PDB file of C-alpha atoms in Angstrom:
ATOM      1  CA  MET A   1      33.539  21.921  37.701  1.00 75.00           C
ATOM      2  CA  GLU A   2      31.630  19.138  39.201  1.00 79.00           C
ATOM      3  CA  GLN A   3      28.932  20.045  36.791  1.00 82.00           C
ATOM      4  CA  ILE A   4      30.521  21.118  33.884  1.00 82.00           C
ATOM      5  CA  MET A   5      31.892  17.184  34.116  1.00 79.00           C
ATOM      6  CA  CYS A   6      28.552  15.836  34.874  1.00 83.00           C
ATOM      7  CA  ALA A   7      27.263  17.536  31.516  1.00 80.00           C
ATOM      8  CA  TYR A   8      29.918  16.110  29.852  1.00 78.00           C
ATOM      9  CA  TYR A   9      30.054  12.491  31.095  1.00 82.00           C
ATOM     10  CA  ALA A  10      26.202  11.537  31.674  1.00 82.00           C
ATOM     11  CA  ASP A  11      24.842   9.425  29.179  1.00 80.00           C
ATOM     12  CA  ASN A  12      27.808   7.194  28.773  1.00 79.00           C
ATOM     13  CA  ALA A  13      30.296  10.447  28.197  1.00 83.00           C
ATOM     14  CA  LYS A  14      27.152  11.357  25.516  1.00 86.00           C
ATOM     15  CA  LYS A  15      27.760  15.088  24.970  1.00 88.00           C
ATOM     16  CA  LEU A  16      31.338  14.880  24.814  1.00 88.00           C
ATOM     17  CA  HIS A  17      31.254  12.114  21.643  1.00 88.00           C
ATOM     18  CA  ARG A  18      28.891  14.228  20.151  1.00 89.00           C
ATOM     19  CA  LEU A  19      31.598  17.035  20.142  1.00 89.00           C
ATOM     20  CA  VAL A  20      34.079  14.706  19.161  1.00 88.00           C
ATOM     21  CA  ASP A  21      32.071  12.885  16.082  1.00 88.00           C
ATOM     22  CA  LYS A  22      31.302  16.795  15.086  1.00 88.00           C
ATOM     23  CA  ILE A  23      34.807  17.737  14.955  1.00 88.00           C
ATOM     24  CA  LEU A  24      35.342  14.027  12.663  1.00 86.00           C
ATOM     25  CA  LEU A  25      32.718  14.601  10.540  1.00 85.00           C
ATOM     26  CA  LYS A  26      34.892  17.948   9.117  1.00 82.00           C
ATOM     27  CA  PHE A  27      37.786  15.372   8.509  1.00 76.00           C
ATOM     28  CA  GLY A  28      35.711  13.034   6.448  1.00 76.00           C
ATOM     29  CA  GLY A  29      34.660  10.535   9.231  1.00 67.00           C
ATOM     30  CA  LEU A  30      36.123   7.426  10.403  1.00 70.00           C
ATOM     31  CA  TYR A  31      35.743   4.051  10.884  1.00 70.00           C
ATOM     32  CA  ASP A  32      33.700   2.969  14.307  1.00 68.00           C
ATOM     33  CA  LYS A  33      36.555   1.895  15.664  1.00 68.00           C
ATOM     34  CA  ASP A  34      39.008   4.300  15.259  1.00 76.00           C
ATOM     35  CA  ALA A  35      36.098   6.531  16.460  1.00 78.00           C
ATOM     36  CA  ASP A  36      37.563   4.915  19.986  1.00 82.00           C
ATOM     37  CA  ASP A  37      40.351   6.107  19.395  1.00 86.00           C
ATOM     38  CA  PHE A  38      39.147   9.525  19.691  1.00 87.00           C
ATOM     39  CA  TYR A  39      37.725   9.500  21.899  1.00 87.00           C
ATOM     40  CA  SER A  40      40.535   8.104  24.376  1.00 89.00           C
ATOM     41  CA  LEU A  41      41.933  11.350  23.236  1.00 89.00           C
ATOM     42  CA  ALA A  42      38.969  13.418  24.304  1.00 90.00           C
ATOM     43  CA  ASN A  43      38.913  12.325  27.647  1.00 90.00           C
ATOM     44  CA  GLU A  44      42.960  12.753  27.862  1.00 92.00           C
ATOM     45  CA  VAL A  45      41.790  16.528  26.661  1.00 91.00           C
ATOM     46  CA  PHE A  46      39.199  16.988  28.946  1.00 89.00           C
ATOM     47  CA  VAL A  47      41.283  16.513  31.895  1.00 89.00           C
ATOM     48  CA  ASP A  48      44.215  18.582  30.486  1.00 91.00           C
ATOM     49  CA  VAL A  49      41.409  21.310  30.482  1.00 89.00           C
ATOM     50  CA  MET A  50      39.821  20.751  33.190  1.00 89.00           C
ATOM     51  CA  ARG A  51      43.058  21.406  34.891  1.00 89.00           C
ATOM     52  CA  ARG A  52      43.638  24.282  32.892  1.00 90.00           C
ATOM     53  CA  TYR A  53      40.484  25.737  32.422  1.00 87.00           C
ATOM     54  CA  ASP A  54      40.353  29.910  33.850  1.00 87.00           C
ATOM     55  CA  SER A  55      36.753  31.528  33.668  1.00 83.00           C
ATOM     56  CA  SER A  56      38.289  33.829  31.496  1.00 86.00           C
ATOM     57  CA  GLN A  57      36.342  32.353  28.371  1.00 87.00           C
ATOM     58  CA  SER A  58      33.659  29.928  27.644  1.00 88.00           C
ATOM     59  CA  PHE A  59      34.440  26.299  28.851  1.00 89.00           C
ATOM     60  CA  GLU A  60      32.867  25.061  25.548  1.00 89.00           C
ATOM     61  CA  VAL A  61      34.968  27.002  23.891  1.00 90.00           C
ATOM     62  CA  PHE A  62      37.881  26.179  25.028  1.00 91.00           C
ATOM     63  CA  LEU A  63      37.306  22.384  24.671  1.00 91.00           C
ATOM     64  CA  TYR A  64      36.096  22.472  21.660  1.00 92.00           C
ATOM     65  CA  THR A  65      39.373  24.359  20.617  1.00 91.00           C
ATOM     66  CA  CYS A  66      41.515  21.764  22.444  1.00 92.00           C
ATOM     67  CA  LEU A  67      40.063  19.180  20.632  1.00 92.00           C
ATOM     68  CA  LEU A  68      40.442  20.502  17.220  1.00 92.00           C
ATOM     69  CA  ASN A  69      44.041  21.287  17.879  1.00 93.00           C
ATOM     70  CA  SER A  70      44.328  16.886  19.244  1.00 92.00           C
ATOM     71  CA  ILE A  71      42.295  15.634  16.969  1.00 90.00           C
ATOM     72  CA  LYS A  72      44.569  17.597  13.768  1.00 91.00           C
ATOM     73  CA  THR A  73      47.456  16.399  15.648  1.00 92.00           C
ATOM     74  CA  GLU A  74      46.631  12.980  15.765  1.00 89.00           C
ATOM     75  CA  MET A  75      45.295  12.877  11.950  1.00 87.00           C
ATOM     76  CA  THR A  76      48.632  14.685  10.808  1.00 87.00           C
ATOM     77  CA  LYS A  77      50.032  11.882  12.683  1.00 89.00           C
ATOM     78  CA  ARG A  78      48.337   9.290  11.330  1.00 83.00           C
ATOM     79  CA  ASN A  79      48.365  10.339   7.504  1.00 81.00           C
ATOM     80  CA  ARG A  80      51.946  10.298   7.943  1.00 84.00           C
ATOM     81  CA  GLU A  81      52.570   6.975   8.836  1.00 82.00           C
ATOM     82  CA  LYS A  82      50.387   6.227   5.985  1.00 78.00           C
ATOM     83  CA  ARG A  83      52.116   7.997   3.512  1.00 78.00           C
ATOM     84  CA  ARG A  84      55.741   6.601   4.988  1.00 77.00           C
ATOM     85  CA  ALA A  85      53.622   3.142   3.904  1.00 68.00           C
ATOM     86  CA  ASP A  86      52.598   4.558   0.651  1.00 68.00           C
ATOM     87  CA  ARG A  87      56.753   5.185  -0.082  1.00 70.00           C
ATOM     88  CA  ILE A  88      58.071   1.532   0.912  1.00 69.00           C
ATOM     89  CA  SER A  89      55.157  -0.406  -0.476  1.00 68.00           C
ATOM     90  CA  VAL A  90      55.981  -2.565  -3.961  1.00 67.00           C
ATOM     91  CA  SER A  91      53.486  -3.035  -6.388  1.00 67.00           C
ATOM     92  CA  ILE A  92      52.719  -7.400  -6.338  1.00 65.00           C
ATOM     93  CA  ASP A  93      52.940  -6.210 -10.296  1.00 66.00           C
ATOM     94  CA  ALA A  94      56.923  -5.215 -10.105  1.00 66.00           C
ATOM     95  CA  SER A  95      59.390  -7.051 -12.339  1.00 66.00           C
ATOM     96  CA  PHE A  96      62.745  -7.666 -10.982  1.00 62.00           C
ATOM     97  CA  GLY A  97      65.829  -9.081 -11.639  1.00 59.00           C
ATOM     98  CA  ASP A  98      68.901  -8.837 -14.791  1.00 58.00           C
ATOM     99  CA  GLY A  99      66.164  -9.432 -17.882  1.00 57.00           C
ATOM    100  CA  GLU A 100      63.150  -8.033 -15.389  1.00 55.00           C
ATOM    101  CA  SER A 101      61.167 -11.244 -16.602  1.00 61.00           C
ATOM    102  CA  PHE A 102      61.176 -12.402 -12.860  1.00 59.00           C
ATOM    103  CA  TYR A 103      57.607 -10.789 -11.384  1.00 62.00           C
ATOM    104  CA  LEU A 104      56.952 -10.315  -7.662  1.00 62.00           C
ATOM    105  CA  LYS A 105      53.394 -11.804  -8.686  1.00 62.00           C
ATOM    106  CA  ASP A 106      55.108 -14.983  -9.925  1.00 60.00           C
ATOM    107  CA  VAL A 107      57.246 -15.747  -6.406  1.00 58.00           C
ATOM    108  CA  ILE A 108      54.717 -14.975  -3.828  1.00 63.00           C
ATOM    109  CA  ALA A 109      52.721 -18.667  -3.218  1.00 57.00           C
ATOM    110  CA  ALA A 110      49.735 -18.757  -5.052  1.00 56.00           C
ATOM    111  CA  GLU A 111      48.089 -21.718  -3.036  1.00 59.00           C
ATOM    112  CA  PHE A 112      48.777 -20.526   0.559  1.00 56.00           C
ATOM    113  CA  THR A 113      44.900 -19.574   2.400  1.00 62.00           C
ATOM    114  CA  ILE A 114      44.300 -18.956   5.888  1.00 60.00           C
ATOM    115  CA  GLU A 115      41.550 -21.710   5.290  1.00 60.00           C
ATOM    116  CA  GLN A 116      43.652 -24.363   4.760  1.00 60.00           C
ATOM    117  CA  GLU A 117      46.574 -23.437   7.182  1.00 61.00           C
ATOM    118  CA  LEU A 118      43.223 -24.677   9.294  1.00 62.00           C
ATOM    119  CA  PHE A 119      42.799 -27.489   8.270  1.00 56.00           C
ATOM    120  CA  GLU A 120      46.260 -28.566   8.305  1.00 58.00           C
ATOM    121  CA  LYS A 121      46.619 -28.329  11.783  1.00 54.00           C
ATOM    122  CA  ASP A 122      48.404 -31.423  13.657  1.00 47.00           C
ATOM    123  CA  ARG A 123      45.096 -33.240  15.030  1.00 43.00           C
ATOM    124  CA  GLU A 124      47.434 -34.631  18.445  1.00 44.00           C
ATOM    125  CA  GLU A 125      48.837 -31.087  19.160  1.00 56.00           C
ATOM    126  CA  GLY A 126      46.232 -28.902  18.447  1.00 68.00           C
ATOM    127  CA  TYR A 127      47.249 -25.335  16.336  1.00 71.00           C
ATOM    128  CA  SER A 128      50.177 -24.075  16.188  1.00 74.00           C
ATOM    129  CA  ARG A 129      51.715 -21.611  18.402  1.00 78.00           C
ATOM    130  CA  ARG A 130      51.154 -19.490  15.629  1.00 78.00           C
ATOM    131  CA  MET A 131      47.610 -19.837  14.302  1.00 80.00           C
ATOM    132  CA  LEU A 132      46.748 -19.334  18.375  1.00 82.00           C
ATOM    133  CA  LEU A 133      48.383 -15.751  17.967  1.00 84.00           C
ATOM    134  CA  TYR A 134      46.765 -15.002  14.600  1.00 82.00           C
ATOM    135  CA  LEU A 135      43.459 -16.322  16.227  1.00 84.00           C
ATOM    136  CA  SER A 136      43.877 -14.002  19.549  1.00 86.00           C
ATOM    137  CA  ARG A 137      44.233 -11.179  17.335  1.00 86.00           C
ATOM    138  CA  LEU A 138      40.512 -11.320  15.565  1.00 89.00           C
ATOM    139  CA  SER A 139      37.571 -11.094  17.421  1.00 91.00           C
ATOM    140  CA  GLY A 140      34.917 -13.667  18.014  1.00 91.00           C
ATOM    141  CA  LEU A 141      32.459 -12.356  14.654  1.00 92.00           C
ATOM    142  CA  GLN A 142      35.749 -12.336  12.617  1.00 91.00           C
ATOM    143  CA  LYS A 143      36.327 -16.034  14.155  1.00 90.00           C
ATOM    144  CA  GLU A 144      32.771 -16.704  13.251  1.00 92.00           C
ATOM    145  CA  VAL A 145      33.138 -15.038   9.330  1.00 91.00           C
ATOM    146  CA  LEU A 146      36.318 -17.124   9.041  1.00 88.00           C
ATOM    147  CA  ARG A 147      34.386 -20.824  10.297  1.00 87.00           C
ATOM    148  CA  LEU A 148      31.743 -19.837   8.223  1.00 90.00           C
ATOM    149  CA  ASN A 149      34.228 -19.202   5.205  1.00 86.00           C
ATOM    150  CA  MET A 150      35.809 -22.965   6.357  1.00 83.00           C
ATOM    151  CA  ASP A 151      32.659 -24.371   6.402  1.00 85.00           C
ATOM    152  CA  GLY A 152      32.120 -23.728   2.490  1.00 85.00           C
ATOM    153  CA  LEU A 153      29.421 -20.746   2.555  1.00 89.00           C
ATOM    154  CA  LYS A 154      29.827 -17.786   0.508  1.00 90.00           C
ATOM    155  CA  PRO A 155      30.374 -14.623   1.524  1.00 89.00           C
ATOM    156  CA  GLY A 156      26.819 -13.796   0.767  1.00 91.00           C
ATOM    157  CA  GLU A 157      25.455 -16.925   3.097  1.00 93.00           C
ATOM    158  CA  ILE A 158      27.712 -15.770   5.445  1.00 92.00           C
ATOM    159  CA  ARG A 159      26.174 -11.807   5.806  1.00 92.00           C
ATOM    160  CA  GLU A 160      22.931 -13.536   5.608  1.00 93.00           C
ATOM    161  CA  LYS A 161      23.337 -16.124   8.356  1.00 93.00           C
ATOM    162  CA  LEU A 162      25.062 -13.543  11.007  1.00 93.00           C
ATOM    163  CA  HIS A 163      23.225 -10.623   9.939  1.00 93.00           C
ATOM    164  CA  LEU A 164      26.040  -8.778   8.911  1.00 92.00           C
ATOM    165  CA  SER A 165      26.141  -5.795   5.912  1.00 91.00           C
ATOM    166  CA  LYS A 166      28.725  -6.243   3.254  1.00 89.00           C
ATOM    167  CA  ARG A 167      30.798  -2.888   5.016  1.00 90.00           C
ATOM    168  CA  GLN A 168      30.672  -5.088   8.678  1.00 91.00           C
ATOM    169  CA  TYR A 169      31.650  -8.354   6.288  1.00 89.00           C
ATOM    170  CA  ALA A 170      34.115  -6.245   4.092  1.00 88.00           C
ATOM    171  CA  ASP A 171      35.320  -4.951   7.482  1.00 89.00           C
ATOM    172  CA  CYS A 172      35.690  -8.653   9.133  1.00 88.00           C
ATOM    173  CA  ASP A 173      37.282 -10.547   5.533  1.00 87.00           C
ATOM    174  CA  ARG A 174      40.147  -7.551   6.055  1.00 87.00           C
ATOM    175  CA  ALA A 175      41.122  -8.229   9.012  1.00 86.00           C
ATOM    176  CA  ILE A 176      41.086 -11.917   8.049  1.00 86.00           C
ATOM    177  CA  HIS A 177      42.526 -11.444   5.688  1.00 83.00           C
ATOM    178  CA  SER A 178      45.722  -8.496   6.542  1.00 83.00           C
ATOM    179  CA  TYR A 179      49.279  -8.999   6.167  1.00 78.00           C
ATOM    180  CA  ARG A 180      49.108  -7.529   9.457  1.00 79.00           C
ATOM    181  CA  ASN A 181      47.371 -11.326  11.312  1.00 76.00           C
ATOM    182  CA  ILE A 182      48.435 -13.475   8.094  1.00 76.00           C
ATOM    183  CA  SER A 183      52.216 -12.543   8.392  1.00 75.00           C
ATOM    184  CA  LEU A 184      52.177 -14.441  11.751  1.00 73.00           C
ATOM    185  CA  LEU A 185      51.835 -17.918  10.171  1.00 71.00           C
ATOM    186  CA  PHE A 186      54.865 -17.444   7.681  1.00 65.00           C
TER     187      PHE A 186
END
């Protein structure tokens, strides 16, 4: 058992990660940050497999089957949560009211930007508690992208300055402007 564990966890769990990556490719792959969740799940599954393994079959086949089942279950759970969120979403172009002459987009404050909120801090007290909570949810890279954006740099200039790919920049921008994060400011 010790040899098996050493084989899978050598070189920063490279063999276990390769096995997880192989399974995830069947599902179309994932973002790198989501892959970490599945690597953690694989660690839990590995411990469980080590406990239940009885030598009646190949360890690798047993582990692969258990990982595949656990990852399928997790993917199903995540997709179910996404569908639930989609059912309760409302289009920004949705009309409401008696004559249906009002649109949701008309009542949403269009002037609000995160950058303006940062500039409007109270100079004596620093950032508000809500702003500090918002900033605590951002990574260092996301904060740097936000700072450069506030300095007036265009997305291409920010990507060049920080040596980011378009996808990395888009991920940072998505996190900076995600409803989950900016809702803390309202």
